[in-house]
Every structure is written in structure tokens, then in C-alpha cells.
Amino acid sequence: MNWYYIVLIIVWLAACKTAPVKTIGSIEPAGEALQALIHEDAEIEVIAEGFDWSEGPLWVPAENMLLFSDVPKNVVHKWTPEKGLETYLRPSGYTGATPRGEELGSNGLLLDREGRLILCQHGDRRLARMDAPLQQPAPVFVTLAGQYQGKQFNSPNDAVMRSNGDLFFTDPPYGMVQREKDPARELPFHGVFRVDHQSGEVTLLTDTITRPNGIALTPDERTLIIANSDPAKAVWYLYDIAPNDSLVNPRILRDVTADARNAPGLPDGLKVDRQGNIFASGPGGIWIFNSGGAMLGKIKLPVSAANCALADNDRVLYITADNYVLRVKMR
């Protein structure tokens, strides 16, 4: 064999080598029950990095893609196993011409019953739907909810859709330039709201949570889970949904105020799998609870976790955490 072919073989072998996967963090089980979901030696893979603040992950099965927001950059990114990272939508949360503030992009993302993209838009202070196909994204939006009783929202943060099409969403101040002290603020509280799928009417469900953030429904759609990202009251709340859609029987799933003093992050975004297990970003990473509220363990991270998304029939968990997007392959 001559040197020409030897060089070709060496080049080919070098190209075939797979770069080592970057990982961070660890799995910390609270008992043996977590083994049914995640192996304690599971890797927390870094699949993308370099963002200002990654948020709102959404797995889109029909397109085999992960969408997520970089809130300060006012952009939605796309990640696929085949092509990796791509810019998907810009602007994503603020369509105004005058720059203002640092957290104006989209935050929470979800799909409606027709498979259309819904965005919680900090800068435009509304819940909106992208008026373009998923395969051909464009910054053209239809407002789904922009005001309550004639007053503009603070900055819708996260949302969940009930099977009948009703939307539940939170409205903390994080997209406001000066937050509570912003002169543009119109609502004197941080609310949790429902948008009726037929009439579009916006109903205030509660104004008693100081910093409502992540929001999710249990699989039976009878209970709403709301994260409070207040360092002085870092709590996950549970509310039953009454037949008239009011919130009743308030209670605490977990109070992690003390934990927040010693680990990065606060109660933020969360997701619930089909068995009712809760994956919630909080101090130190992702906290995992079973359907009865018992803690199963943590996905420990060295940076603040923002949100997560379940994919592939609950066998993959994607996590947005500070400047990272992470993946954990589960059982």
C-alpha cells in the first residue's frame, strides 16, 4: 500500500472519531424510587451552550426538534440531533423599534391543539401565537391575551394549555425594565390567569403569589402547580381547579427557601410526565417529585436551572440552565 492510501485512511479514521460528549452535574437520588426514571449514573449532556439565559424549552415531535428561548437576545433557537443548533425565530418576544430592558425576548413556549407555536412574550407583554407554519417561522404574531380589565400585563412568563384549549399563564415582572418600579407597569400585582379557548376572555385566578413563574397541570387536569421564584418565599404551590375554574384548596408542594440560600436557582419552570412525576427547576438543579409529592431526587447542576421539557414519550429530559441546554436520557 502506498503512502497516498495510507494518508487517506488516516484522514478517514480521524473524521470518524466522535468528539467526547461534554457533561456537567450529577444525579442525586433521594431513594431507590428514582431508579425507575433515571439511572444514578446517567449523564447530563451539554448539547448547546453560549447563551445569555436559555429558557422555555419545547420538544416538537412532528419536526423532531427542540425549540428554546434566549430571553435577553430576543430569539428562539432550534436544536435537532441531525443539525445541532440553528436560529429559528428573531425577534421572538419584543417587536418594538426602541431598545429597552434586558429580558425582552420570549420565555415559555408551547403548542396549541392545532400544533401552532404559542409564545410568552416579555417585551410585547402578551401571550401570542406565531402566525406562520412551524416549518417556515416568521416574526408575525396574533395576540391571544394582552390585557386584563384594560390594563397591560407585566411580562407573561410561562403557560400551559388544558386539553380543551384553555390557557393558564403566569405574569411576573421579569420583563419590565425596572420590574415592580417600572413606570410602564399597569397591574399592581403579579397574577396567574386563564384564557378561555372560545371567548378569549381573561380571568384572574390568583394575585396572592409574589413571583408566579413556572406553571403545569397534573395529568388529570384537576390540579395546577405554580412555582414562586421569590428568594424570600421559594415555594411550589398546588391548587385544585374547581368546576367553575376557580382555584381552591391551596397547599405547598415544597418550600425550598432555605435551600435557595445555598444553591443557585429558584423555583422556575416545570413539567409533569404522564405518570404525574414532576420535574421542577429549583435551587441546585431539577427537583423530581412523584405524583404524591414525595421527593425522588435531583439532577444537580452547578448553574441555575430555568426550565425543562420532556420528549420521546418521557424518555428524554431537556433542560435550559443559564447559558446551557442539557439532555438527560432516562429509562
Coordinates of C-alpha atoms in Angstrom, one line a residue:
M1 CA 0.0 0.0 0.0
N2 CA 1.5 3.3 -1.0
W3 CA 1.6 6.5 1.2
Y4 CA -1.3 8.1 -0.7
Y5 CA -3.8 5.5 0.5
I6 CA -2.3 5.4 4.0
V7 CA -2.9 9.1 4.4
L8 CA -6.4 8.7 3.1
I9 CA -7.1 6.0 5.7
I10 CA -5.7 8.2 8.5
V11 CA -7.8 11.1 7.5
W12 CA -10.9 8.9 7.3
L13 CA -10.3 7.4 10.7
A14 CA -9.8 10.9 12.2
A15 CA -13.0 12.1 10.7
C16 CA -14.9 9.1 12.1
K17 CA -13.8 9.7 15.6
T18 CA -16.6 11.1 17.7
A19 CA -15.7 14.0 20.0
P20 CA -16.2 13.3 23.7
V21 CA -19.6 14.5 25.0
K22 CA -19.3 17.3 27.4
T23 CA -21.2 16.7 30.6
I24 CA -21.9 18.6 33.8
G25 CA -23.6 17.9 37.1
S26 CA -24.8 14.6 38.6
I27 CA -27.8 12.6 39.6
E28 CA -28.7 12.6 43.3
P29 CA -31.4 10.1 44.2
A30 CA -33.3 10.6 47.4
G31 CA -34.1 6.8 47.5
E32 CA -34.4 3.8 45.2
A33 CA -37.6 5.0 43.5
L34 CA -35.7 7.4 41.2
Q35 CA -34.1 4.4 39.6
A36 CA -37.3 3.7 37.8
L37 CA -37.0 7.0 36.0
I38 CA -33.3 7.8 35.8
H39 CA -30.2 5.7 36.4
E40 CA -27.9 7.3 39.0
D41 CA -25.0 7.2 36.5
A42 CA -27.0 8.9 33.8
E43 CA -25.0 11.6 32.0
I44 CA -26.2 15.2 31.9
E45 CA -25.0 16.1 28.4
V46 CA -24.3 19.6 27.1
I47 CA -25.9 19.8 23.7
A48 CA -25.6 23.5 23.2
E49 CA -24.1 26.5 25.1
G50 CA -23.1 30.1 24.9
F51 CA -26.5 31.7 25.6
D52 CA -27.3 34.7 27.8
W53 CA -30.2 33.0 29.5
S54 CA -31.8 29.9 28.0
E55 CA -35.5 29.3 28.7
G56 CA -38.8 27.8 27.7
P57 CA -37.7 24.5 26.1
L58 CA -40.3 22.9 23.9
W59 CA -39.9 19.5 22.1
V60 CA -41.8 19.4 18.8
P61 CA -42.3 15.7 17.9
A62 CA -43.6 16.2 14.4
E63 CA -40.4 18.1 13.5
N64 CA -38.0 16.2 15.7
M65 CA -36.7 19.5 17.1
L66 CA -36.2 21.3 20.4
L67 CA -37.1 25.0 20.5
F68 CA -36.0 27.3 23.3
S69 CA -35.7 31.0 24.1
D70 CA -32.7 33.1 24.7
V71 CA -34.6 35.8 26.6
P72 CA -32.0 38.6 26.6
K73 CA -31.2 38.0 22.9
N74 CA -34.9 38.2 21.8
V75 CA -34.5 34.9 19.8
V76 CA -35.9 31.4 19.7
H77 CA -33.3 28.8 18.8
K78 CA -33.8 25.4 17.2
W79 CA -31.8 22.2 18.0
T80 CA -32.0 18.9 16.2
P81 CA -30.0 15.8 16.6
E82 CA -29.1 15.9 12.9
K83 CA -28.0 19.6 12.5
G84 CA -27.4 20.8 16.0
L85 CA -28.1 24.5 16.8
E86 CA -29.8 26.9 14.4
T87 CA -31.5 30.3 14.8
Y88 CA -35.3 29.7 14.5
L89 CA -37.1 33.0 15.2
R90 CA -36.0 36.6 15.7
P91 CA -37.4 38.7 17.2
S92 CA -39.3 36.4 19.5
G93 CA -40.7 38.5 22.3
Y94 CA -40.2 42.2 21.6
T95 CA -41.2 43.6 18.2
G96 CA -40.8 47.3 19.1
A97 CA -38.3 49.6 17.5
T98 CA -36.9 51.3 20.6
P99 CA -34.4 49.1 22.6
R100 CA -35.3 48.8 26.3
G101 CA -34.5 46.5 29.1
E102 CA -32.5 43.3 29.1
E103 CA -35.1 40.5 29.3
L104 CA -37.5 41.3 26.4
G105 CA -37.5 38.1 24.4
S106 CA -39.9 35.2 24.5
N107 CA -39.8 32.9 27.5
G108 CA -42.2 30.0 27.8
L109 CA -43.1 28.2 24.5
L110 CA -45.9 25.7 23.8
L111 CA -48.0 24.3 21.0
D112 CA -51.8 24.7 20.7
R113 CA -54.2 21.9 19.8
E114 CA -53.5 22.6 16.1
G115 CA -49.8 22.4 16.5
R116 CA -49.1 26.2 16.3
L117 CA -46.4 27.9 18.3
I118 CA -47.5 30.0 21.3
L119 CA -45.0 32.3 23.0
C120 CA -45.0 34.1 26.3
Q121 CA -43.6 37.5 25.2
H122 CA -41.8 39.6 27.8
G123 CA -41.2 42.7 25.7
D124 CA -44.6 42.9 24.0
R125 CA -46.2 41.9 27.3
R126 CA -48.6 39.4 25.9
L127 CA -49.4 35.8 25.1
A128 CA -49.1 35.4 21.4
R129 CA -49.3 32.9 18.6
M130 CA -46.9 32.8 15.7
D131 CA -48.9 33.4 12.6
A132 CA -46.7 31.2 10.4
P133 CA -46.1 27.4 9.9
L134 CA -43.6 25.7 12.2
Q135 CA -41.5 24.8 9.1
Q136 CA -41.4 28.4 7.9
P137 CA -41.1 30.5 11.1
A138 CA -41.7 34.3 10.8
P139 CA -42.0 37.0 13.5
V140 CA -45.7 37.6 12.7
F141 CA -47.9 37.3 15.8
V142 CA -51.5 37.2 16.8
T143 CA -52.3 38.4 20.3
L144 CA -54.1 35.8 22.4
A145 CA -54.1 37.8 25.6
G146 CA -52.5 41.3 26.1
Q147 CA -54.6 42.9 28.9
Y148 CA -56.6 42.3 31.9
Q149 CA -59.5 44.7 32.5
G150 CA -58.0 47.2 30.1
K151 CA -54.5 47.1 31.8
Q152 CA -51.5 45.6 30.1
F153 CA -49.8 42.6 31.6
N154 CA -46.4 42.8 33.2
S155 CA -44.5 40.2 31.2
P156 CA -46.2 36.8 30.7
N157 CA -43.6 34.2 31.6
D158 CA -44.8 30.6 31.3
A159 CA -48.0 28.9 30.2
V160 CA -49.8 25.6 29.9
M161 CA -52.7 24.5 27.8
R162 CA -55.6 22.4 29.0
S163 CA -56.9 19.7 26.7
N164 CA -60.0 21.8 25.9
G165 CA -57.7 24.7 24.7
D166 CA -57.9 26.9 27.7
L167 CA -54.6 28.6 28.6
F168 CA -53.2 29.1 32.1
F169 CA -50.3 31.5 32.4
T170 CA -48.2 33.5 34.9
D171 CA -47.3 37.2 34.8
P172 CA -44.3 38.2 37.0
P173 CA -42.3 41.4 36.4
Y174 CA -39.1 40.0 34.9
G175 CA -39.5 41.6 31.5
M176 CA -40.2 45.0 33.0
V177 CA -37.2 47.3 32.8
Q178 CA -37.4 48.2 36.5
R179 CA -39.6 45.3 37.5
E180 CA -42.1 46.4 40.2
K181 CA -40.8 50.0 40.0
D182 CA -41.1 50.3 36.2
P183 CA -43.3 53.4 35.4
A184 CA -44.8 51.5 32.5
R185 CA -46.3 48.9 34.8
E186 CA -50.1 48.9 34.8
L187 CA -51.1 46.0 37.0
P188 CA -50.3 46.4 40.7
F189 CA -49.9 42.6 41.3
H190 CA -48.4 39.5 39.7
G191 CA -51.2 37.3 38.6
V192 CA -52.0 33.9 37.4
F193 CA -54.6 34.0 34.6
R194 CA -56.8 31.8 32.5
V195 CA -57.7 32.5 28.8
D196 CA -61.0 30.9 27.7
H197 CA -60.4 29.0 24.5
Q198 CA -63.8 30.0 23.0
S199 CA -64.3 33.6 24.0
G200 CA -60.7 34.7 24.7
E201 CA -61.9 36.2 28.0
V202 CA -59.1 36.6 30.5
T203 CA -59.8 35.6 34.1
L204 CA -57.6 36.3 37.1
L205 CA -57.2 33.1 39.1
T206 CA -55.0 34.5 41.9
D207 CA -53.0 37.6 42.7
T208 CA -51.6 36.3 46.0
I209 CA -48.3 34.7 44.7
T210 CA -45.4 37.1 45.0
R211 CA -43.5 35.9 41.9
P212 CA -45.5 33.4 39.9
N213 CA -43.3 31.7 37.4
G214 CA -43.4 28.1 36.1
I215 CA -46.9 26.5 35.7
A216 CA -48.1 23.0 34.9
L217 CA -51.2 20.8 35.1
T218 CA -51.3 17.3 36.5
P219 CA -52.3 14.6 34.0
D220 CA -55.9 14.5 35.2
E221 CA -56.1 18.3 34.8
R222 CA -57.5 18.7 38.2
T223 CA -54.5 20.4 39.9
L224 CA -52.4 23.4 38.9
I225 CA -48.8 23.5 40.0
I226 CA -47.2 27.0 40.3
A227 CA -43.6 27.9 41.1
N228 CA -42.9 31.0 43.1
S229 CA -39.5 32.4 42.2
D230 CA -39.2 34.7 45.2
P231 CA -36.0 34.3 47.1
A232 CA -37.9 35.2 50.3
K233 CA -40.6 32.6 49.6
A234 CA -39.2 30.0 47.2
V235 CA -42.2 27.6 47.1
W236 CA -44.1 25.3 44.7
Y237 CA -47.8 25.6 45.2
L238 CA -50.6 23.2 44.4
Y239 CA -54.2 24.4 43.7
D240 CA -57.2 22.3 42.8
I241 CA -59.3 23.6 39.9
A242 CA -62.9 23.8 40.9
P243 CA -65.8 23.1 38.4
N244 CA -66.1 26.8 37.8
D245 CA -62.4 27.0 37.1
S246 CA -61.6 28.9 40.3
L247 CA -58.5 27.8 42.3
V248 CA -59.3 26.1 45.6
N249 CA -57.5 24.1 48.3
P250 CA -54.2 25.9 48.1
R251 CA -51.2 24.0 49.6
I252 CA -47.5 23.8 49.4
L253 CA -45.7 21.0 47.5
R254 CA -42.3 22.1 48.8
D255 CA -40.8 25.1 50.4
V256 CA -37.1 25.5 49.4
T257 CA -36.5 29.0 50.7
A258 CA -33.6 27.7 52.9
D259 CA -32.1 25.7 50.0
A260 CA -32.1 28.8 47.8
R261 CA -29.7 30.5 50.2
N262 CA -27.0 27.8 49.5
A263 CA -27.5 26.7 45.9
P264 CA -28.0 28.6 42.5
G265 CA -31.5 28.9 41.2
L266 CA -35.1 29.3 42.4
P267 CA -38.4 27.5 41.6
D268 CA -38.9 28.3 37.9
G269 CA -40.2 26.2 35.0
L270 CA -41.5 22.7 35.5
K271 CA -43.0 19.8 33.6
V272 CA -45.2 16.8 34.5
D273 CA -44.9 13.4 32.9
R274 CA -47.7 11.1 32.0
Q275 CA -47.4 9.3 35.3
G276 CA -47.7 12.5 37.3
N277 CA -44.0 12.8 38.2
I278 CA -42.9 16.4 38.5
F279 CA -39.6 17.8 37.1
A280 CA -39.1 21.2 38.6
S281 CA -36.2 23.6 38.3
G282 CA -35.2 24.9 41.7
P283 CA -32.2 25.6 43.9
G284 CA -29.3 23.4 42.7
G285 CA -30.9 21.9 39.6
I286 CA -34.0 19.9 38.8
W287 CA -36.1 18.6 41.7
I288 CA -38.0 15.4 41.0
F289 CA -41.2 14.5 42.8
N290 CA -43.7 11.7 42.3
S291 CA -47.4 12.1 41.8
G292 CA -48.0 12.1 45.5
G293 CA -45.5 14.9 46.1
A294 CA -42.7 12.7 47.6
M295 CA -39.2 13.8 46.5
L296 CA -37.4 11.2 44.4
G297 CA -34.2 13.1 43.9
K298 CA -32.3 15.8 42.0
I299 CA -30.5 16.4 38.8
K300 CA -27.7 18.6 40.4
L301 CA -26.3 21.4 38.4
P302 CA -23.6 24.0 39.1
V303 CA -25.7 26.7 37.4
S304 CA -29.2 28.0 37.8
A305 CA -31.8 25.8 36.0
A306 CA -34.6 27.7 34.2
N307 CA -36.9 25.1 32.8
C308 CA -37.2 21.7 31.2
A309 CA -39.1 19.7 28.6
L310 CA -40.0 16.0 28.2
A311 CA -39.5 14.3 24.9
D312 CA -39.6 10.9 23.2
N313 CA -42.5 9.5 25.4
D314 CA -40.9 10.8 28.6
R315 CA -37.6 9.1 27.9
V316 CA -35.6 12.2 27.4
L317 CA -35.4 15.4 29.5
Y318 CA -34.1 18.6 28.0
I319 CA -33.0 21.3 30.5
T320 CA -32.3 25.0 29.9
A321 CA -29.9 26.2 32.6
D322 CA -28.2 29.6 32.4
N323 CA -26.0 29.5 29.3
Y324 CA -26.5 25.8 28.6
V325 CA -29.0 23.5 27.0
L326 CA -28.8 20.0 28.5
R327 CA -30.1 16.5 27.8
V328 CA -30.7 13.6 30.2
K329 CA -31.6 10.2 28.7
M330 CA -34.0 8.4 31.0
R331 CA -35.3 4.9 31.3

